């Protein structure tokens, strides 16, 4: 089960800010986006809604190619499980999705049984 990012991708983080209650979200998508600032709500013009973001240490430097800070954002799109519980992701989750309860500053997050919403196999006959 992949979440695409690893802890080594998020070493400069000092804080995760959630804009929504993560206890109601079984998964969130995570990605690294360019931002002109280390802290505060980053610009987000993604396809969905921003549900959280990382704030960076003062020691983090700008990407030399873009002059932007590389910050992690957490988001959902309209066809994700929270908005379409019987849609494409009624079980499983996108590759970049993680259980938000496993996310922390400098911790990329993981897929869990909760984020994958695994179907429970029926008990064998006679059990």
PDB file of C-alpha atoms in Angstrom:
ATOM      1  CA  UNK A   1       0.000   0.000   0.000  1.00  0.00           C
ATOM      2  CA  UNK A   2       1.609   3.243  -1.150  1.00  0.00           C
ATOM      3  CA  UNK A   3       1.055   6.821  -0.089  1.00  0.00           C
ATOM      4  CA  UNK A   4       3.694   8.037  -2.556  1.00  0.00           C
ATOM      5  CA  UNK A   5       5.457  10.339  -0.041  1.00  0.00           C
ATOM      6  CA  UNK A   6       7.966   9.168   2.549  1.00  0.00           C
ATOM      7  CA  UNK A   7       9.189  10.712   5.791  1.00  0.00           C
ATOM      8  CA  UNK A   8      12.315  11.917   3.952  1.00  0.00           C
ATOM      9  CA  UNK A   9      10.058  14.082   1.735  1.00  0.00           C
ATOM     10  CA  UNK A  10       8.679  16.034   4.726  1.00  0.00           C
ATOM     11  CA  UNK A  11      11.706  16.624   6.985  1.00  0.00           C
ATOM     12  CA  UNK A  12      11.336  20.421   7.217  1.00  0.00           C
ATOM     13  CA  UNK A  13       7.840  20.392   8.713  1.00  0.00           C
ATOM     14  CA  UNK A  14       7.110  21.738  12.190  1.00  0.00           C
ATOM     15  CA  UNK A  15       3.314  21.627  12.327  1.00  0.00           C
ATOM     16  CA  UNK A  16       0.251  20.198  10.577  1.00  0.00           C
ATOM     17  CA  UNK A  17      -2.820  22.437  10.427  1.00  0.00           C
ATOM     18  CA  UNK A  18      -6.197  20.747   9.832  1.00  0.00           C
ATOM     19  CA  UNK A  19      -9.035  22.831   8.418  1.00  0.00           C
ATOM     20  CA  UNK A  20     -11.596  20.057   8.966  1.00  0.00           C
ATOM     21  CA  UNK A  21     -12.243  17.464  11.652  1.00  0.00           C
ATOM     22  CA  UNK A  22     -10.048  14.529  10.624  1.00  0.00           C
ATOM     23  CA  UNK A  23     -12.041  12.076  12.765  1.00  0.00           C
ATOM     24  CA  UNK A  24     -14.797  12.260  10.132  1.00  0.00           C
ATOM     25  CA  UNK A  25     -12.392  11.644   7.226  1.00  0.00           C
ATOM     26  CA  UNK A  26     -11.312   8.065   6.542  1.00  0.00           C
ATOM     27  CA  UNK A  27      -8.593   9.270   4.177  1.00  0.00           C
ATOM     28  CA  UNK A  28      -7.102  12.443   2.720  1.00  0.00           C
ATOM     29  CA  UNK A  29      -4.938  12.872  -0.348  1.00  0.00           C
ATOM     30  CA  UNK A  30      -1.459  14.288   0.302  1.00  0.00           C
ATOM     31  CA  UNK A  31       0.814  16.093  -2.112  1.00  0.00           C
ATOM     32  CA  UNK A  32       3.699  18.538  -2.057  1.00  0.00           C
ATOM     33  CA  UNK A  33       2.908  21.913  -3.621  1.00  0.00           C
ATOM     34  CA  UNK A  34       4.920  25.077  -4.124  1.00  0.00           C
ATOM     35  CA  UNK A  35       4.078  27.991  -1.840  1.00  0.00           C
ATOM     36  CA  UNK A  36       5.601  31.476  -1.503  1.00  0.00           C
ATOM     37  CA  UNK A  37       5.435  31.177   2.328  1.00  0.00           C
ATOM     38  CA  UNK A  38       6.612  28.694   4.969  1.00  0.00           C
ATOM     39  CA  UNK A  39       3.585  29.189   7.231  1.00  0.00           C
ATOM     40  CA  UNK A  40      -0.071  30.143   6.937  1.00  0.00           C
ATOM     41  CA  UNK A  41      -2.683  28.748   4.584  1.00  0.00           C
ATOM     42  CA  UNK A  42      -1.032  28.090   1.229  1.00  0.00           C
ATOM     43  CA  UNK A  43      -2.612  28.981  -2.087  1.00  0.00           C
ATOM     44  CA  UNK A  44      -4.507  25.928  -3.314  1.00  0.00           C
ATOM     45  CA  UNK A  45      -6.043  25.829  -6.749  1.00  0.00           C
ATOM     46  CA  UNK A  46      -6.388  22.078  -6.905  1.00  0.00           C
ATOM     47  CA  UNK A  47      -9.358  20.151  -8.174  1.00  0.00           C
ATOM     48  CA  UNK A  48     -10.902  19.698  -4.766  1.00  0.00           C
ATOM     49  CA  UNK A  49     -10.960  21.258  -1.343  1.00  0.00           C
ATOM     50  CA  UNK A  50      -8.018  21.902   0.942  1.00  0.00           C
ATOM     51  CA  UNK A  51      -8.474  20.094   4.273  1.00  0.00           C
ATOM     52  CA  UNK A  52      -5.035  20.655   5.803  1.00  0.00           C
ATOM     53  CA  UNK A  53      -1.457  21.756   5.265  1.00  0.00           C
ATOM     54  CA  UNK A  54       2.029  21.646   6.751  1.00  0.00           C
ATOM     55  CA  UNK A  55       3.971  24.584   8.126  1.00  0.00           C
ATOM     56  CA  UNK A  56       7.737  24.626   7.690  1.00  0.00           C
ATOM     57  CA  UNK A  57      10.756  25.389   9.870  1.00  0.00           C
ATOM     58  CA  UNK A  58      12.566  28.718   9.439  1.00  0.00           C
ATOM     59  CA  UNK A  59      15.596  26.762   8.255  1.00  0.00           C
ATOM     60  CA  UNK A  60      13.825  25.378   5.165  1.00  0.00           C
ATOM     61  CA  UNK A  61      15.025  27.092   1.998  1.00  0.00           C
ATOM     62  CA  UNK A  62      13.204  27.789  -1.233  1.00  0.00           C
ATOM     63  CA  UNK A  63      13.427  25.408  -4.163  1.00  0.00           C
ATOM     64  CA  UNK A  64      16.174  26.961  -6.324  1.00  0.00           C
ATOM     65  CA  UNK A  65      14.317  26.181  -9.550  1.00  0.00           C
ATOM     66  CA  UNK A  66      10.952  27.690  -8.601  1.00  0.00           C
ATOM     67  CA  UNK A  67      11.785  30.061  -5.708  1.00  0.00           C
ATOM     68  CA  UNK A  68       8.896  28.435  -3.816  1.00  0.00           C
ATOM     69  CA  UNK A  69       8.794  26.442  -0.593  1.00  0.00           C
ATOM     70  CA  UNK A  70       7.772  22.806  -1.009  1.00  0.00           C
ATOM     71  CA  UNK A  71       4.873  22.286   1.411  1.00  0.00           C
ATOM     72  CA  UNK A  72       2.575  19.362   1.930  1.00  0.00           C
ATOM     73  CA  UNK A  73      -1.134  19.862   1.443  1.00  0.00           C
ATOM     74  CA  UNK A  74      -4.022  17.540   2.244  1.00  0.00           C
ATOM     75  CA  UNK A  75      -7.094  17.615   0.064  1.00  0.00           C
ATOM     76  CA  UNK A  76     -10.160  15.749  -1.209  1.00  0.00           C
ATOM     77  CA  UNK A  77     -11.832  15.785  -4.608  1.00  0.00           C
ATOM     78  CA  UNK A  78     -15.588  15.583  -5.321  1.00  0.00           C
ATOM     79  CA  UNK A  79     -15.585  11.841  -6.059  1.00  0.00           C
ATOM     80  CA  UNK A  80     -13.757  10.873  -2.843  1.00  0.00           C
ATOM     81  CA  UNK A  81     -15.501   8.730  -0.238  1.00  0.00           C
ATOM     82  CA  UNK A  82     -16.509  11.563   2.090  1.00  0.00           C
ATOM     83  CA  UNK A  83     -18.679  13.094  -0.675  1.00  0.00           C
ATOM     84  CA  UNK A  84     -19.508   9.932  -2.673  1.00  0.00           C
ATOM     85  CA  UNK A  85     -19.637   7.042  -0.159  1.00  0.00           C
ATOM     86  CA  UNK A  86     -20.932   4.590  -2.781  1.00  0.00           C
ATOM     87  CA  UNK A  87     -18.624   5.804  -5.550  1.00  0.00           C
ATOM     88  CA  UNK A  88     -15.298   4.611  -6.899  1.00  0.00           C
ATOM     89  CA  UNK A  89     -13.644   4.609  -3.463  1.00  0.00           C
ATOM     90  CA  UNK A  90     -16.328   2.910  -1.373  1.00  0.00           C
ATOM     91  CA  UNK A  91     -13.427   0.532  -0.664  1.00  0.00           C
ATOM     92  CA  UNK A  92      -9.758   1.210  -1.256  1.00  0.00           C
ATOM     93  CA  UNK A  93      -8.340   4.671  -1.772  1.00  0.00           C
ATOM     94  CA  UNK A  94      -6.217   6.624  -4.277  1.00  0.00           C
ATOM     95  CA  UNK A  95      -2.464   5.974  -4.291  1.00  0.00           C
ATOM     96  CA  UNK A  96      -1.678   9.316  -2.638  1.00  0.00           C
ATOM     97  CA  UNK A  97      -4.282   8.869   0.110  1.00  0.00           C
ATOM     98  CA  UNK A  98      -3.479   8.234   3.773  1.00  0.00           C
ATOM     99  CA  UNK A  99      -5.403   7.942   7.018  1.00  0.00           C
ATOM    100  CA  UNK A 100      -5.171  11.491   8.438  1.00  0.00           C
ATOM    101  CA  UNK A 101      -4.801  10.091  11.963  1.00  0.00           C
ATOM    102  CA  UNK A 102      -1.373   8.704  10.947  1.00  0.00           C
ATOM    103  CA  UNK A 103      -0.060  12.074   9.688  1.00  0.00           C
ATOM    104  CA  UNK A 104       2.253  14.255  11.716  1.00  0.00           C
ATOM    105  CA  UNK A 105       4.915  16.877  11.175  1.00  0.00           C
ATOM    106  CA  UNK A 106       7.830  15.045   9.516  1.00  0.00           C
ATOM    107  CA  UNK A 107       5.633  11.924   9.257  1.00  0.00           C
ATOM    108  CA  UNK A 108       4.229  11.148   5.813  1.00  0.00           C
ATOM    109  CA  UNK A 109       1.222   9.141   6.962  1.00  0.00           C
ATOM    110  CA  UNK A 110       0.065   5.660   6.079  1.00  0.00           C
ATOM    111  CA  UNK A 111      -2.754   3.695   4.593  1.00  0.00           C
ATOM    112  CA  UNK A 112      -4.719   1.773   7.217  1.00  0.00           C
ATOM    113  CA  UNK A 113      -7.677  -0.576   7.315  1.00  0.00           C
ATOM    114  CA  UNK A 114      -9.769   2.558   7.987  1.00  0.00           C
ATOM    115  CA  UNK A 115      -8.468   4.408   4.929  1.00  0.00           C
ATOM    116  CA  UNK A 116      -8.880   1.339   2.747  1.00  0.00           C
ATOM    117  CA  UNK A 117     -12.287   0.395   4.182  1.00  0.00           C
ATOM    118  CA  UNK A 118     -11.595  -3.242   3.532  1.00  0.00           C
ATOM    119  CA  UNK A 119     -14.603  -5.464   2.990  1.00  0.00           C
ATOM    120  CA  UNK A 120     -14.898  -8.028   5.779  1.00  0.00           C
ATOM    121  CA  UNK A 121     -14.727 -11.542   4.404  1.00  0.00           C
ATOM    122  CA  UNK A 122     -17.687 -13.743   5.366  1.00  0.00           C
ATOM    123  CA  UNK A 123     -16.998 -16.439   7.933  1.00  0.00           C
ATOM    124  CA  UNK A 124     -16.463 -19.897   6.436  1.00  0.00           C
ATOM    125  CA  UNK A 125     -19.511 -22.149   6.463  1.00  0.00           C
ATOM    126  CA  UNK A 126     -19.778 -24.168   9.642  1.00  0.00           C
ATOM    127  CA  UNK A 127     -17.600 -21.810  11.656  1.00  0.00           C
TER     128      UNK A 127
END
